XYZ file of C-alpha atoms in Angstrom:
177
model
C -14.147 -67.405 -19.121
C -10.853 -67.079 -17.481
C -9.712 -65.082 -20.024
C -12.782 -62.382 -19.501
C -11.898 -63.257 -15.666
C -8.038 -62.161 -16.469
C -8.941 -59.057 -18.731
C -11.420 -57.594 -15.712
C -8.537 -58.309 -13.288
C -5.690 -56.447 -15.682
C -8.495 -53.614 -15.749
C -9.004 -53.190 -11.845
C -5.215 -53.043 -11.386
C -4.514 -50.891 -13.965
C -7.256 -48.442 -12.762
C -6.086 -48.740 -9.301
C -3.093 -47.318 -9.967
C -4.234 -44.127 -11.949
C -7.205 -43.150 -9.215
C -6.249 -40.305 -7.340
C -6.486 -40.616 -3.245
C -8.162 -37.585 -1.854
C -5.443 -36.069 1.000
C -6.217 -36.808 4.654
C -6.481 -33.688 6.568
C -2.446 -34.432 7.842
C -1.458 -34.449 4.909
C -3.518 -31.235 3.978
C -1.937 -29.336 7.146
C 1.603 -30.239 6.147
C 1.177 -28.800 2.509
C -0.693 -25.637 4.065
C 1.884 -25.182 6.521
C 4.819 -25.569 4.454
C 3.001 -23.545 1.391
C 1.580 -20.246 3.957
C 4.645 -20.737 6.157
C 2.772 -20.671 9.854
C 2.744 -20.225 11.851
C 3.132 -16.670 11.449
C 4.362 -14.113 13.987
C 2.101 -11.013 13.907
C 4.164 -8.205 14.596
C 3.716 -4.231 14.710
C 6.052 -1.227 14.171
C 6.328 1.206 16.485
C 8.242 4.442 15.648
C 9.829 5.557 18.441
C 10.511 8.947 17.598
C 6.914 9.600 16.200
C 4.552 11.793 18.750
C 2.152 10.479 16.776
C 2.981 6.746 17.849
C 4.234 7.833 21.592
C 0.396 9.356 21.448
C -1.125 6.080 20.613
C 0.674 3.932 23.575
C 0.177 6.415 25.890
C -3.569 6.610 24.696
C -3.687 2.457 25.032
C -2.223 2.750 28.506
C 0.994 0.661 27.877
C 3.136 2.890 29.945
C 0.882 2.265 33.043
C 1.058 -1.482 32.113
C 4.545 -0.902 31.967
C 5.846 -1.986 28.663
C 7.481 1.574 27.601
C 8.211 4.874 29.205
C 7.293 7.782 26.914
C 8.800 11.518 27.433
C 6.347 13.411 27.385
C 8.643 16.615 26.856
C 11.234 17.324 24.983
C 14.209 19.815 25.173
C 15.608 21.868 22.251
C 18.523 19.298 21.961
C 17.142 16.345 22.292
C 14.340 16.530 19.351
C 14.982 13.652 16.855
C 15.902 10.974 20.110
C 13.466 8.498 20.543
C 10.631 9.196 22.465
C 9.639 5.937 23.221
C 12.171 3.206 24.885
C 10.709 -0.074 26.266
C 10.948 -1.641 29.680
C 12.457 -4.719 30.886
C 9.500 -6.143 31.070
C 8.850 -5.334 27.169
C 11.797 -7.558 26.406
C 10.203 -11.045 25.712
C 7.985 -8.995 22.986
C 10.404 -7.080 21.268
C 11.788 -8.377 17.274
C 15.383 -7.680 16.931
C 15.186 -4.557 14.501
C 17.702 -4.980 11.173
C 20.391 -2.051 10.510
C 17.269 0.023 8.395
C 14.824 -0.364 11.361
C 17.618 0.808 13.598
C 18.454 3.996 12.111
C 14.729 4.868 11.675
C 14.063 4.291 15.065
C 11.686 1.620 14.294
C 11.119 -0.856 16.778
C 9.309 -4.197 15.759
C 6.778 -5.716 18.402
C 5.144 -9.043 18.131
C 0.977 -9.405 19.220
C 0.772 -13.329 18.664
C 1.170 -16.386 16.553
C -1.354 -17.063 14.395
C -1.344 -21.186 14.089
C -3.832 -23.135 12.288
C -6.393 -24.822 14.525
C -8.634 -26.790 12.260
C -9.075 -28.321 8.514
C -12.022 -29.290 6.723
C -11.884 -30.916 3.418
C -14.936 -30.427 0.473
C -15.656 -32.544 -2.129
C -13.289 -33.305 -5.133
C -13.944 -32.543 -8.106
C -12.500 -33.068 -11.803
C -12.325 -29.824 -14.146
C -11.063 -30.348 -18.062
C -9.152 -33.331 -16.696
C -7.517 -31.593 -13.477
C -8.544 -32.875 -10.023
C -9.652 -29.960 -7.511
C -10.322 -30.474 -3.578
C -11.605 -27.175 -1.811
C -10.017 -26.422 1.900
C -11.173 -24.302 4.559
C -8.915 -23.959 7.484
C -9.344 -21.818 10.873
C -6.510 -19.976 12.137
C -6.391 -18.956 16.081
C -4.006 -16.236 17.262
C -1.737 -17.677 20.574
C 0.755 -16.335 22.746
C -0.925 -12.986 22.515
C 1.039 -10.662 23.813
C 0.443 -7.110 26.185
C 1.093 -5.072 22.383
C -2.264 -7.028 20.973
C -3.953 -3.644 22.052
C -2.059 -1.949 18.877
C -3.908 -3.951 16.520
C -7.595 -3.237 15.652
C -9.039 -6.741 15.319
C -10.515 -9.171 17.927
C -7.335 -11.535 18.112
C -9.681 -14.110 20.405
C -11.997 -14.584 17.277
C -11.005 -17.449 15.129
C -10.806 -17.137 11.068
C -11.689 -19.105 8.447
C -10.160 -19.254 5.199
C -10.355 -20.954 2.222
C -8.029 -22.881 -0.834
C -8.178 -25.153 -3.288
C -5.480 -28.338 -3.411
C -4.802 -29.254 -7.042
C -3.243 -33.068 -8.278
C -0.160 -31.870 -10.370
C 2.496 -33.896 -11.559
C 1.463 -36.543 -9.086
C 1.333 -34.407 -6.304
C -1.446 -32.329 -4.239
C -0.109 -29.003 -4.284
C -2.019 -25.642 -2.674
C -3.209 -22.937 -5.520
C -2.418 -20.196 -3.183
C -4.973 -17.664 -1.943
């Protein structure tokens, strides 16, 4: 009897060790995080000697709000300036533009950050020996900025998305989207 008590003992421990924890949502947000790199900066070019893109602020109003000053006209001499230059009040919004950007006239604005606000975990499951958990995870948009008028979507509006978690070499690591 203490033998069979011994051998069921041995067995316990033994599988113990080998069962694989599911993650706790922490630990989830740290891989997803780390893995997606947030959170993200949403920015937006702006070509500041397009009429195309002076069109488009002047059409959204930002000169009235006081972000840019457009020219409206343009002399013989000065076609190929920029026709867009931003205010002091633009500042706080404005990515410093690389060597490339600079010489294009391109002018990098950020709309938000786009954190993640909440994780939900699914069931796990096992697949030709491989442990899978599914994730969804919500992403908000914060610090949204006067420029959030460039960009098309609803940046109030929460989204979801979704990823799996994998147990590799010991480790839960994120099968990327």
């Amino acid at each position: 009897m203490k033998k069979l008590l011994l051998l069921f003992f041995t067995v316990i421990l033994f599988t113990g060790c080998y069962t694989v924890n599911k993650p706790n949502e922490d630990t989830v947000l740290k891989i997803i995080t780390e893995e997606l790199h947030y959170p993200h900066t949403i920015d937006y070019e702006i070509f500041c000697s397009d009429p195309a893109h002076a069109k488009k602020l002047l059409d959204l109003k930002l000169d009235t709000a006081g972000m840019v000053t457009i020219q409206k006209t343009q002399k013989l001499k000065d076609i190929g300036s920029p026709l867009i230059t931003f205010t002091k009040a633009a500042q706080p919004y404005l990515i410093k533009p690389t060597d490339k950007e600079k010489k294009l006239d391109i002018q990098k604005v950020k709309i938000a950050e786009e954190t993640i606000s909440d994780i939900k975990l699914g069931t796990a499951s096992e697949e030709n020996g491989k442990k899978y958990i599914p994730v969804t995870y919500t992403v908000t948009f914060t610090n949204i900025t006067p420029f959030s008028v460039l960009m098309k979507r609803d940046l109030s509006k929460p989204i979801n998305h979704s990823a799996t978690l994998r147990f590799i070499d010991g480790k839960w690591k994120l099968i990327k989207p």
